[in-house]
PDB file of C-alpha atoms in Angstrom:
ATOM      1  CA  MET A   1     103.978  73.519 -33.558  1.00 71.00           C
ATOM      2  CA  LYS A   2     105.073  69.946 -34.167  1.00 85.00           C
ATOM      3  CA  GLY A   3     105.797  67.167 -31.702  1.00 94.00           C
ATOM      4  CA  ILE A   4     107.489  63.801 -32.168  1.00 97.00           C
ATOM      5  CA  GLU A   5     106.138  60.389 -31.212  1.00 97.00           C
ATOM      6  CA  ILE A   6     108.649  57.529 -31.087  1.00 97.00           C
ATOM      7  CA  THR A   7     107.112  54.030 -31.105  1.00 98.00           C
ATOM      8  CA  HIS A   8     109.083  50.802 -30.557  1.00 98.00           C
ATOM      9  CA  LEU A   9     112.135  52.264 -32.290  1.00 98.00           C
ATOM     10  CA  THR A  10     115.087  49.880 -32.552  1.00 97.00           C
ATOM     11  CA  LYS A  11     118.521  50.180 -34.147  1.00 97.00           C
ATOM     12  CA  ASP A  12     121.294  47.576 -34.143  1.00 97.00           C
ATOM     13  CA  PHE A  13     124.894  47.929 -35.277  1.00 95.00           C
ATOM     14  CA  GLY A  14     126.137  44.395 -35.686  1.00 90.00           C
ATOM     15  CA  GLY A  15     125.804  42.842 -32.246  1.00 87.00           C
ATOM     16  CA  LEU A  16     125.291  46.189 -30.500  1.00 92.00           C
ATOM     17  CA  ARG A  17     121.765  47.446 -29.853  1.00 95.00           C
ATOM     18  CA  ALA A  18     122.076  51.243 -29.840  1.00 96.00           C
ATOM     19  CA  VAL A  19     118.341  51.993 -29.505  1.00 97.00           C
ATOM     20  CA  ASP A  20     116.252  49.318 -27.811  1.00 96.00           C
ATOM     21  CA  ASP A  21     112.485  49.182 -28.431  1.00 97.00           C
ATOM     22  CA  LEU A  22     112.164  52.847 -27.491  1.00 97.00           C
ATOM     23  CA  SER A  23     108.747  54.484 -27.165  1.00 97.00           C
ATOM     24  CA  VAL A  24     108.646  58.089 -26.004  1.00 97.00           C
ATOM     25  CA  SER A  25     106.843  61.361 -26.722  1.00 96.00           C
ATOM     26  CA  ILE A  26     108.494  64.719 -27.392  1.00 97.00           C
ATOM     27  CA  ALA A  27     106.003  67.504 -26.753  1.00 96.00           C
ATOM     28  CA  ALA A  28     105.321  70.178 -29.367  1.00 96.00           C
ATOM     29  CA  GLY A  29     106.512  73.670 -28.503  1.00 96.00           C
ATOM     30  CA  LYS A  30     108.624  72.489 -25.565  1.00 97.00           C
ATOM     31  CA  THR A  31     112.336  72.004 -24.930  1.00 98.00           C
ATOM     32  CA  THR A  32     113.247  68.402 -24.154  1.00 98.00           C
ATOM     33  CA  GLY A  33     116.610  67.503 -22.668  1.00 97.00           C
ATOM     34  CA  LEU A  34     117.994  64.174 -23.880  1.00 97.00           C
ATOM     35  CA  ILE A  35     120.541  62.805 -21.422  1.00 94.00           C
ATOM     36  CA  GLY A  36     122.268  59.583 -20.515  1.00 92.00           C
ATOM     37  CA  PRO A  37     125.721  58.002 -20.141  1.00 89.00           C
ATOM     38  CA  ASN A  38     128.102  57.947 -23.080  1.00 88.00           C
ATOM     39  CA  GLY A  39     126.931  55.285 -25.510  1.00 89.00           C
ATOM     40  CA  SER A  40     123.354  55.384 -24.245  1.00 92.00           C
ATOM     41  CA  GLY A  41     121.898  56.030 -27.712  1.00 94.00           C
ATOM     42  CA  LYS A  42     121.241  59.770 -27.609  1.00 96.00           C
ATOM     43  CA  THR A  43     122.944  60.728 -30.866  1.00 95.00           C
ATOM     44  CA  THR A  44     121.735  57.538 -32.532  1.00 97.00           C
ATOM     45  CA  LEU A  45     118.172  58.580 -31.714  1.00 97.00           C
ATOM     46  CA  MET A  46     118.770  62.008 -33.279  1.00 97.00           C
ATOM     47  CA  ASN A  47     120.267  60.311 -36.325  1.00 97.00           C
ATOM     48  CA  LEU A  48     117.167  58.132 -36.656  1.00 97.00           C
ATOM     49  CA  ILE A  49     114.835  61.122 -36.411  1.00 97.00           C
ATOM     50  CA  SER A  50     116.861  63.083 -38.960  1.00 96.00           C
ATOM     51  CA  GLY A  51     117.257  60.224 -41.428  1.00 95.00           C
ATOM     52  CA  LEU A  52     120.972  59.537 -41.151  1.00 95.00           C
ATOM     53  CA  TYR A  53     120.137  56.029 -39.956  1.00 96.00           C
ATOM     54  CA  LYS A  54     117.266  53.783 -40.946  1.00 97.00           C
ATOM     55  CA  PRO A  55     115.520  52.062 -38.015  1.00 97.00           C
ATOM     56  CA  ASP A  56     115.482  48.283 -37.918  1.00 97.00           C
ATOM     57  CA  CYS A  57     111.912  48.529 -36.681  1.00 96.00           C
ATOM     58  CA  GLY A  58     109.515  50.998 -35.118  1.00 98.00           C
ATOM     59  CA  THR A  59     108.030  54.279 -36.303  1.00 98.00           C
ATOM     60  CA  ILE A  60     108.496  58.028 -35.958  1.00 98.00           C
ATOM     61  CA  THR A  61     105.441  60.261 -36.081  1.00 97.00           C
ATOM     62  CA  ILE A  62     105.710  63.988 -36.778  1.00 95.00           C
ATOM     63  CA  ASP A  63     102.274  65.454 -36.063  1.00 87.00           C
ATOM     64  CA  ASP A  64      99.943  63.160 -38.045  1.00 88.00           C
ATOM     65  CA  LYS A  65     102.571  61.722 -40.418  1.00 94.00           C
ATOM     66  CA  THR A  66     104.045  58.355 -39.463  1.00 96.00           C
ATOM     67  CA  PHE A  67     107.315  57.072 -40.940  1.00 96.00           C
ATOM     68  CA  ASP A  68     109.308  53.877 -40.666  1.00 96.00           C
ATOM     69  CA  PHE A  69     112.166  55.910 -42.164  1.00 96.00           C
ATOM     70  CA  ILE A  70     112.481  59.670 -42.614  1.00 95.00           C
ATOM     71  CA  GLU A  71     114.551  60.324 -45.710  1.00 93.00           C
ATOM     72  CA  PRO A  72     116.955  63.256 -45.199  1.00 91.00           C
ATOM     73  CA  ILE A  73     115.450  64.972 -48.243  1.00 89.00           C
ATOM     74  CA  LYS A  74     112.153  65.164 -46.305  1.00 91.00           C
ATOM     75  CA  LEU A  75     113.601  67.189 -43.399  1.00 93.00           C
ATOM     76  CA  ARG A  76     112.911  70.592 -44.918  1.00 90.00           C
ATOM     77  CA  GLU A  77     109.362  69.600 -45.790  1.00 90.00           C
ATOM     78  CA  LEU A  78     108.873  68.438 -42.193  1.00 94.00           C
ATOM     79  CA  ARG A  79     110.594  71.616 -40.936  1.00 94.00           C
ATOM     80  CA  ILE A  80     113.271  69.768 -38.981  1.00 96.00           C
ATOM     81  CA  ALA A  81     116.750  71.253 -38.506  1.00 96.00           C
ATOM     82  CA  ARG A  82     119.649  69.826 -36.536  1.00 95.00           C
ATOM     83  CA  THR A  83     123.189  70.467 -35.435  1.00 96.00           C
ATOM     84  CA  PHE A  84     126.013  67.981 -35.013  1.00 92.00           C
ATOM     85  CA  GLN A  85     128.423  67.679 -32.127  1.00 86.00           C
ATOM     86  CA  ASP A  86     131.392  67.460 -34.480  1.00 82.00           C
ATOM     87  CA  GLY A  87     130.036  70.039 -36.940  1.00 81.00           C
ATOM     88  CA  ARG A  88     129.181  69.443 -40.587  1.00 86.00           C
ATOM     89  CA  LEU A  89     130.597  72.620 -42.099  1.00 94.00           C
ATOM     90  CA  ILE A  90     132.196  72.765 -45.535  1.00 94.00           C
ATOM     91  CA  ASN A  91     135.645  74.078 -44.697  1.00 95.00           C
ATOM     92  CA  GLN A  92     136.455  75.448 -48.146  1.00 95.00           C
ATOM     93  CA  LEU A  93     133.322  77.598 -48.322  1.00 94.00           C
ATOM     94  CA  SER A  94     132.845  80.976 -46.696  1.00 95.00           C
ATOM     95  CA  VAL A  95     130.696  81.595 -43.646  1.00 96.00           C
ATOM     96  CA  ASP A  96     128.076  83.189 -45.925  1.00 92.00           C
ATOM     97  CA  ASP A  97     127.958  80.192 -48.245  1.00 90.00           C
ATOM     98  CA  ASN A  98     127.816  77.691 -45.389  1.00 93.00           C
ATOM     99  CA  LEU A  99     124.747  79.519 -44.107  1.00 92.00           C
ATOM    100  CA  LEU A 100     123.107  79.523 -47.508  1.00 86.00           C
ATOM    101  CA  LEU A 101     123.485  75.843 -48.355  1.00 84.00           C
ATOM    102  CA  PRO A 102     120.901  74.459 -45.867  1.00 85.00           C
ATOM    103  CA  ILE A 103     118.181  76.496 -47.573  1.00 79.00           C
ATOM    104  CA  ALA A 104     119.260  75.573 -51.089  1.00 69.00           C
ATOM    105  CA  GLU A 105     116.313  74.752 -53.301  1.00 55.00           C
ATOM    106  CA  THR A 106     118.142  73.459 -56.348  1.00 48.00           C
ATOM    107  CA  SER A 107     121.767  72.848 -57.312  1.00 47.00           C
ATOM    108  CA  VAL A 108     124.582  74.155 -55.139  1.00 52.00           C
ATOM    109  CA  LEU A 109     125.824  76.571 -57.808  1.00 52.00           C
ATOM    110  CA  LYS A 110     122.369  78.002 -58.454  1.00 56.00           C
ATOM    111  CA  SER A 111     121.772  78.307 -54.726  1.00 53.00           C
ATOM    112  CA  LEU A 112     124.991  80.247 -54.243  1.00 56.00           C
ATOM    113  CA  ARG A 113     123.891  82.643 -56.990  1.00 58.00           C
ATOM    114  CA  GLN A 114     120.656  83.154 -55.056  1.00 55.00           C
ATOM    115  CA  PHE A 115     122.707  84.925 -52.394  1.00 53.00           C
ATOM    116  CA  LYS A 116     122.774  87.916 -54.734  1.00 54.00           C
ATOM    117  CA  THR A 117     119.062  88.467 -54.198  1.00 65.00           C
ATOM    118  CA  ASN A 118     117.920  90.962 -51.573  1.00 69.00           C
ATOM    119  CA  GLU A 119     115.768  88.394 -49.803  1.00 76.00           C
ATOM    120  CA  MET A 120     118.652  85.962 -49.378  1.00 78.00           C
ATOM    121  CA  GLN A 121     121.007  88.719 -48.295  1.00 82.00           C
ATOM    122  CA  LYS A 122     118.586  89.909 -45.621  1.00 86.00           C
ATOM    123  CA  CYS A 123     118.110  86.371 -44.357  1.00 87.00           C
ATOM    124  CA  VAL A 124     121.830  85.650 -44.114  1.00 90.00           C
ATOM    125  CA  ASN A 125     122.570  89.083 -42.634  1.00 93.00           C
ATOM    126  CA  ALA A 126     120.013  88.542 -39.879  1.00 95.00           C
ATOM    127  CA  ILE A 127     121.474  85.162 -38.901  1.00 96.00           C
ATOM    128  CA  LEU A 128     125.042  86.471 -39.005  1.00 97.00           C
ATOM    129  CA  GLU A 129     124.075  89.240 -36.610  1.00 96.00           C
ATOM    130  CA  LYS A 130     122.179  86.806 -34.385  1.00 96.00           C
ATOM    131  CA  VAL A 131     125.127  84.423 -34.004  1.00 96.00           C
ATOM    132  CA  GLY A 132     127.725  87.200 -33.883  1.00 96.00           C
ATOM    133  CA  LEU A 133     129.642  86.319 -37.038  1.00 97.00           C
ATOM    134  CA  THR A 134     128.998  89.365 -39.228  1.00 96.00           C
ATOM    135  CA  SER A 135     132.646  90.430 -39.181  1.00 97.00           C
ATOM    136  CA  HIS A 136     133.723  86.901 -40.190  1.00 97.00           C
ATOM    137  CA  ARG A 137     131.288  86.425 -43.070  1.00 95.00           C
ATOM    138  CA  HIS A 138     133.929  86.290 -45.801  1.00 95.00           C
ATOM    139  CA  LYS A 139     136.251  83.902 -43.967  1.00 97.00           C
ATOM    140  CA  LEU A 140     136.437  80.256 -44.918  1.00 97.00           C
ATOM    141  CA  ALA A 141     134.863  77.979 -42.333  1.00 96.00           C
ATOM    142  CA  GLU A 142     138.275  76.404 -41.679  1.00 96.00           C
ATOM    143  CA  GLU A 143     139.595  79.798 -40.547  1.00 97.00           C
ATOM    144  CA  LEU A 144     137.124  80.078 -37.678  1.00 96.00           C
ATOM    145  CA  SER A 145     137.888  79.226 -34.073  1.00 94.00           C
ATOM    146  CA  TYR A 146     136.235  76.205 -32.483  1.00 93.00           C
ATOM    147  CA  GLY A 147     133.634  78.377 -30.765  1.00 93.00           C
ATOM    148  CA  GLN A 148     132.889  80.329 -33.937  1.00 95.00           C
ATOM    149  CA  ARG A 149     132.401  77.060 -35.810  1.00 95.00           C
ATOM    150  CA  LYS A 150     129.845  75.991 -33.196  1.00 94.00           C
ATOM    151  CA  LEU A 151     128.015  79.296 -33.674  1.00 95.00           C
ATOM    152  CA  LEU A 152     128.039  78.838 -37.455  1.00 96.00           C
ATOM    153  CA  GLU A 153     126.690  75.303 -37.030  1.00 95.00           C
ATOM    154  CA  LEU A 154     123.833  76.694 -34.933  1.00 96.00           C
ATOM    155  CA  GLY A 155     123.300  79.476 -37.464  1.00 96.00           C
ATOM    156  CA  ARG A 156     122.882  76.884 -40.214  1.00 95.00           C
ATOM    157  CA  ALA A 157     120.011  75.417 -38.203  1.00 96.00           C
ATOM    158  CA  LEU A 158     118.442  78.771 -37.346  1.00 96.00           C
ATOM    159  CA  ILE A 159     118.405  79.994 -40.946  1.00 94.00           C
ATOM    160  CA  GLN A 160     116.022  77.142 -41.823  1.00 93.00           C
ATOM    161  CA  ASP A 161     113.296  78.633 -39.594  1.00 93.00           C
ATOM    162  CA  ALA A 162     112.252  75.118 -38.605  1.00 96.00           C
ATOM    163  CA  ASP A 163     109.542  73.922 -36.247  1.00 97.00           C
ATOM    164  CA  ILE A 164     111.758  71.221 -34.720  1.00 97.00           C
ATOM    165  CA  TYR A 165     115.400  71.712 -33.710  1.00 98.00           C
ATOM    166  CA  LEU A 166     117.636  68.768 -32.817  1.00 98.00           C
ATOM    167  CA  LEU A 167     120.722  70.142 -31.052  1.00 98.00           C
ATOM    168  CA  ASP A 168     123.557  67.705 -30.367  1.00 96.00           C
ATOM    169  CA  GLU A 169     125.774  69.128 -27.602  1.00 95.00           C
ATOM    170  CA  PRO A 170     125.695  72.775 -28.744  1.00 95.00           C
ATOM    171  CA  PHE A 171     127.646  73.854 -25.627  1.00 95.00           C
ATOM    172  CA  SER A 172     130.416  71.264 -25.908  1.00 91.00           C
ATOM    173  CA  GLY A 173     133.869  72.826 -25.594  1.00 89.00           C
ATOM    174  CA  LEU A 174     132.625  76.419 -25.447  1.00 92.00           C
ATOM    175  CA  GLN A 175     134.120  79.050 -23.180  1.00 90.00           C
ATOM    176  CA  GLU A 176     131.745  80.837 -20.817  1.00 91.00           C
ATOM    177  CA  LYS A 177     131.062  83.896 -22.989  1.00 92.00           C
ATOM    178  CA  MET A 178     130.158  81.859 -26.074  1.00 92.00           C
ATOM    179  CA  ALA A 179     128.166  79.393 -23.976  1.00 93.00           C
ATOM    180  CA  GLU A 180     126.088  82.316 -22.693  1.00 94.00           C
ATOM    181  CA  HIS A 181     125.519  83.426 -26.290  1.00 94.00           C
ATOM    182  CA  VAL A 182     124.305  79.961 -27.293  1.00 95.00           C
ATOM    183  CA  LEU A 183     122.126  79.846 -24.189  1.00 95.00           C
ATOM    184  CA  GLY A 184     120.470  83.072 -25.319  1.00 95.00           C
ATOM    185  CA  LEU A 185     119.851  81.727 -28.836  1.00 96.00           C
ATOM    186  CA  ILE A 186     118.206  78.573 -27.510  1.00 96.00           C
ATOM    187  CA  GLY A 187     116.222  80.733 -25.100  1.00 95.00           C
ATOM    188  CA  GLU A 188     114.820  82.594 -28.118  1.00 96.00           C
ATOM    189  CA  LEU A 189     113.679  79.294 -29.628  1.00 97.00           C
ATOM    190  CA  LYS A 190     111.898  78.503 -26.355  1.00 95.00           C
ATOM    191  CA  LYS A 191     110.123  81.877 -26.430  1.00 95.00           C
ATOM    192  CA  GLN A 192     109.062  81.189 -30.018  1.00 96.00           C
ATOM    193  CA  LYS A 193     107.507  77.883 -28.844  1.00 96.00           C
ATOM    194  CA  LYS A 194     109.734  75.823 -31.115  1.00 97.00           C
ATOM    195  CA  THR A 195     110.108  72.126 -30.421  1.00 98.00           C
ATOM    196  CA  VAL A 196     113.698  71.690 -29.253  1.00 98.00           C
ATOM    197  CA  VAL A 197     115.518  68.466 -28.398  1.00 98.00           C
ATOM    198  CA  ILE A 198     118.923  69.061 -26.841  1.00 98.00           C
ATOM    199  CA  ILE A 199     121.684  66.637 -25.901  1.00 96.00           C
ATOM    200  CA  GLU A 200     123.853  68.070 -23.138  1.00 93.00           C
ATOM    201  CA  HIS A 201     125.982  66.707 -20.299  1.00 89.00           C
ATOM    202  CA  ASN A 202     125.910  69.843 -18.156  1.00 90.00           C
ATOM    203  CA  MET A 203     123.032  69.187 -15.790  1.00 90.00           C
ATOM    204  CA  GLY A 204     122.814  72.849 -14.804  1.00 91.00           C
ATOM    205  CA  LEU A 205     122.154  73.830 -18.416  1.00 94.00           C
ATOM    206  CA  ILE A 206     119.744  70.938 -18.937  1.00 93.00           C
ATOM    207  CA  LYS A 207     117.754  71.910 -15.864  1.00 93.00           C
ATOM    208  CA  GLN A 208     117.733  75.568 -16.909  1.00 94.00           C
ATOM    209  CA  LEU A 209     116.606  74.933 -20.493  1.00 95.00           C
ATOM    210  CA  SER A 210     114.383  71.869 -20.357  1.00 96.00           C
ATOM    211  CA  ASP A 211     110.645  71.642 -19.842  1.00 97.00           C
ATOM    212  CA  HIS A 212     110.989  67.855 -19.908  1.00 97.00           C
ATOM    213  CA  ILE A 213     113.870  65.383 -19.676  1.00 97.00           C
ATOM    214  CA  ILE A 214     114.282  61.974 -21.303  1.00 97.00           C
ATOM    215  CA  VAL A 215     117.005  59.689 -19.942  1.00 96.00           C
ATOM    216  CA  LEU A 216     118.394  56.831 -22.023  1.00 95.00           C
ATOM    217  CA  ASP A 217     120.559  53.969 -20.789  1.00 93.00           C
ATOM    218  CA  HIS A 218     121.864  51.276 -23.157  1.00 92.00           C
ATOM    219  CA  GLY A 219     119.408  52.532 -25.780  1.00 94.00           C
ATOM    220  CA  ALA A 220     116.350  52.060 -23.576  1.00 96.00           C
ATOM    221  CA  LEU A 221     114.178  54.549 -21.723  1.00 96.00           C
ATOM    222  CA  LEU A 222     115.355  54.889 -18.122  1.00 95.00           C
ATOM    223  CA  ALA A 223     113.261  57.863 -17.023  1.00 95.00           C
ATOM    224  CA  SER A 224     111.108  60.658 -18.409  1.00 96.00           C
ATOM    225  CA  GLY A 225     109.486  63.661 -16.764  1.00 96.00           C
ATOM    226  CA  LYS A 226     109.995  67.112 -15.269  1.00 96.00           C
ATOM    227  CA  PRO A 227     113.647  68.087 -14.667  1.00 95.00           C
ATOM    228  CA  ASP A 228     113.522  68.185 -10.861  1.00 93.00           C
ATOM    229  CA  ALA A 229     111.861  64.790 -10.579  1.00 94.00           C
ATOM    230  CA  VAL A 230     114.071  63.099 -13.159  1.00 93.00           C
ATOM    231  CA  LEU A 231     117.347  64.416 -11.756  1.00 90.00           C
ATOM    232  CA  LYS A 232     116.343  63.209  -8.280  1.00 91.00           C
ATOM    233  CA  ASN A 233     115.467  59.739  -9.589  1.00 90.00           C
ATOM    234  CA  LYS A 234     117.801  57.207  -7.925  1.00 90.00           C
ATOM    235  CA  SER A 235     118.112  55.095 -11.061  1.00 89.00           C
ATOM    236  CA  VAL A 236     119.164  58.168 -13.040  1.00 88.00           C
ATOM    237  CA  GLN A 237     121.676  59.202 -10.394  1.00 86.00           C
ATOM    238  CA  GLN A 238     123.191  55.714 -10.334  1.00 84.00           C
ATOM    239  CA  ALA A 239     123.335  55.248 -14.103  1.00 76.00           C
ATOM    240  CA  TYR A 240     124.271  58.743 -15.160  1.00 68.00           C
ATOM    241  CA  LEU A 241     125.556  60.767 -12.250  1.00 59.00           C
ATOM    242  CA  GLY A 242     127.397  57.880 -10.600  1.00 61.00           C
ATOM    243  CA  VAL A 243     125.942  58.413  -7.145  1.00 56.00           C
TER     244      VAL A 243
END
């Protein structure tokens, strides 16, 4: 199991401070809900952890390794997988090939040829069954419905068998049946004692899934703790819930 320690992390975009001297711990083997108003820095924090952005200052520690910048190429070595709210699928590739690419070891073409091996086939088949896309495996990603694309995005994270999962609004826009499916998949990660960080605006889902909640406001830490206590915090209710 791997946890994450954020220390004095800061990120500016021009005159806007998206993450403001943030220090917070994300416990290993637990599910942490990351909430806050729109523009509070939640996705920016995920982008800093996953190497899409370079911090202006501060450090990120994964177990005993401390980084001032985690290069994206290091994510597999650190066993970090993530999803994106808007999806990062390659529309002109099939469902199968989209699943295979995150575990590519070499060039894209060589990796696609690896799908012919029994080991790769078993791996992809298992994830397809898990996310309910077996019957769509030969479709191009662009042919999938919005909900199916969200499931494929989650499948691309699951196939990496990571220790840390960063999930950016995995329930966004999903109808009830698919939302229940995603809820079950994240529940499996909890049972496996994976470290999960999830951004979500539905407080019912956050309360149901989270062992711990971190609340950001204007890039700074507003509150952190057990779900019941955090959601009853007056500052959180004023800043986030508008009450």
